[in-house]
């Protein structure tokens, strides 16, 4: 990194009632999102263009997965996918997880 300090938005990935759960989050362009997946091996995809430059943000990663929301991200409500390789399940929010990108 170049020394830039980012506002960080933590997104916990937890098990609730036997299901992997992710809360909705609201971020702004330029903020850092940190999915806190602990020791689970997960992959994260944003299939709809506009939020990130590429659909795959993480492939079989664990720990804290950090990604800066691009300054040119389009505002909107994005449904995305988190898949846990250890338990062969998709994380749920209200359906799939939601990230809302606010107007800059």
GROMACS .gro file of C-alpha atoms in nm:
model
  104
    1UNK     CA    1   0.000   0.000   0.000
    2UNK     CA    2   0.103   0.363  -0.043
    3UNK     CA    3   0.039   0.473   0.317
    4UNK     CA    4  -0.321   0.576   0.252
    5UNK     CA    5  -0.544   0.529   0.556
    6UNK     CA    6  -0.886   0.381   0.477
    7UNK     CA    7  -1.204   0.381   0.681
    8UNK     CA    8  -1.268   0.014   0.758
    9UNK     CA    9  -1.606  -0.159   0.760
   10UNK     CA   10  -1.598  -0.499   0.931
   11UNK     CA   11  -1.836  -0.768   0.802
   12UNK     CA   12  -1.846  -1.070   1.037
   13UNK     CA   13  -1.913  -1.412   0.885
   14UNK     CA   14  -2.066  -1.624   1.162
   15UNK     CA   15  -2.260  -1.944   1.213
   16UNK     CA   16  -2.614  -1.883   1.341
   17UNK     CA   17  -2.855  -2.172   1.389
   18UNK     CA   18  -2.625  -2.402   1.195
   19UNK     CA   19  -2.609  -2.169   0.890
   20UNK     CA   20  -2.328  -1.947   0.773
   21UNK     CA   21  -2.458  -1.590   0.804
   22UNK     CA   22  -2.339  -1.251   0.676
   23UNK     CA   23  -2.507  -0.921   0.767
   24UNK     CA   24  -2.588  -0.658   0.506
   25UNK     CA   25  -2.334  -0.378   0.498
   26UNK     CA   26  -2.329  -0.021   0.373
   27UNK     CA   27  -2.003   0.120   0.241
   28UNK     CA   28  -1.882   0.419   0.046
   29UNK     CA   29  -1.630   0.433  -0.238
   30UNK     CA   30  -1.280   0.447  -0.093
   31UNK     CA   31  -1.366   0.250   0.223
   32UNK     CA   32  -1.204  -0.081   0.306
   33UNK     CA   33  -1.435  -0.379   0.358
   34UNK     CA   34  -1.301  -0.652   0.587
   35UNK     CA   35  -1.484  -0.985   0.583
   36UNK     CA   36  -1.392  -1.158   0.908
   37UNK     CA   37  -1.411  -1.528   0.819
   38UNK     CA   38  -1.181  -1.665   1.092
   39UNK     CA   39  -1.031  -2.001   0.995
   40UNK     CA   40  -1.299  -2.085   0.734
   41UNK     CA   41  -1.176  -2.120   0.373
   42UNK     CA   42  -1.411  -1.907   0.163
   43UNK     CA   43  -1.446  -1.765  -0.185
   44UNK     CA   44  -1.621  -1.431  -0.246
   45UNK     CA   45  -1.778  -1.329  -0.580
   46UNK     CA   46  -1.958  -1.017  -0.696
   47UNK     CA   47  -2.131  -1.142  -1.013
   48UNK     CA   48  -2.284  -0.803  -1.105
   49UNK     CA   49  -2.049  -0.548  -1.259
   50UNK     CA   50  -2.012  -0.204  -1.104
   51UNK     CA   51  -1.887  -0.268  -0.753
   52UNK     CA   52  -1.539  -0.414  -0.815
   53UNK     CA   53  -1.323  -0.446  -1.129
   54UNK     CA   54  -1.336  -0.829  -1.127
   55UNK     CA   55  -1.606  -1.068  -1.001
   56UNK     CA   56  -1.376  -1.288  -0.787
   57UNK     CA   57  -1.251  -1.105  -0.476
   58UNK     CA   58  -1.118  -1.407  -0.288
   59UNK     CA   59  -1.061  -1.772  -0.375
   60UNK     CA   60  -1.021  -2.015  -0.083
   61UNK     CA   61  -0.897  -1.747   0.158
   62UNK     CA   62  -0.931  -1.734   0.537
   63UNK     CA   63  -0.873  -1.483   0.816
   64UNK     CA   64  -0.951  -1.118   0.743
   65UNK     CA   65  -1.023  -1.062   0.374
   66UNK     CA   66  -0.977  -0.695   0.295
   67UNK     CA   67  -1.082  -0.512  -0.020
   68UNK     CA   68  -1.104  -0.139  -0.090
   69UNK     CA   69  -1.425  -0.028  -0.264
   70UNK     CA   70  -1.302   0.148  -0.579
   71UNK     CA   71  -1.356   0.525  -0.594
   72UNK     CA   72  -1.543   0.473  -0.922
   73UNK     CA   73  -1.779   0.203  -0.787
   74UNK     CA   74  -2.136   0.266  -0.899
   75UNK     CA   75  -2.378   0.336  -0.614
   76UNK     CA   76  -2.634   0.059  -0.572
   77UNK     CA   77  -2.740  -0.252  -0.389
   78UNK     CA   78  -2.528  -0.555  -0.483
   79UNK     CA   79  -2.607  -0.916  -0.403
   80UNK     CA   80  -2.291  -1.124  -0.374
   81UNK     CA   81  -2.183  -1.477  -0.291
   82UNK     CA   82  -1.967  -1.621  -0.014
   83UNK     CA   83  -1.900  -1.993  -0.041
   84UNK     CA   84  -1.741  -2.188   0.245
   85UNK     CA   85  -1.523  -2.470   0.110
   86UNK     CA   86  -1.492  -2.638   0.451
   87UNK     CA   87  -1.866  -2.694   0.497
   88UNK     CA   88  -1.979  -2.686   0.130
   89UNK     CA   89  -2.235  -2.413   0.193
   90UNK     CA   90  -2.322  -2.064   0.076
   91UNK     CA   91  -2.347  -1.788   0.335
   92UNK     CA   92  -2.690  -1.636   0.379
   93UNK     CA   93  -2.803  -1.285   0.463
   94UNK     CA   94  -3.154  -1.203   0.356
   95UNK     CA   95  -3.102  -1.448   0.067
   96UNK     CA   96  -2.742  -1.400  -0.046
   97UNK     CA   97  -2.540  -1.130   0.133
   98UNK     CA   98  -2.599  -0.767   0.035
   99UNK     CA   99  -2.356  -0.478   0.007
  100UNK     CA  100  -2.498  -0.131  -0.049
  101UNK     CA  101  -2.259   0.123  -0.199
  102UNK     CA  102  -2.358   0.477  -0.109
  103UNK     CA  103  -2.331   0.787  -0.326
  104UNK     CA  104  -1.983   0.942  -0.293
   0.00000   0.00000   0.00000
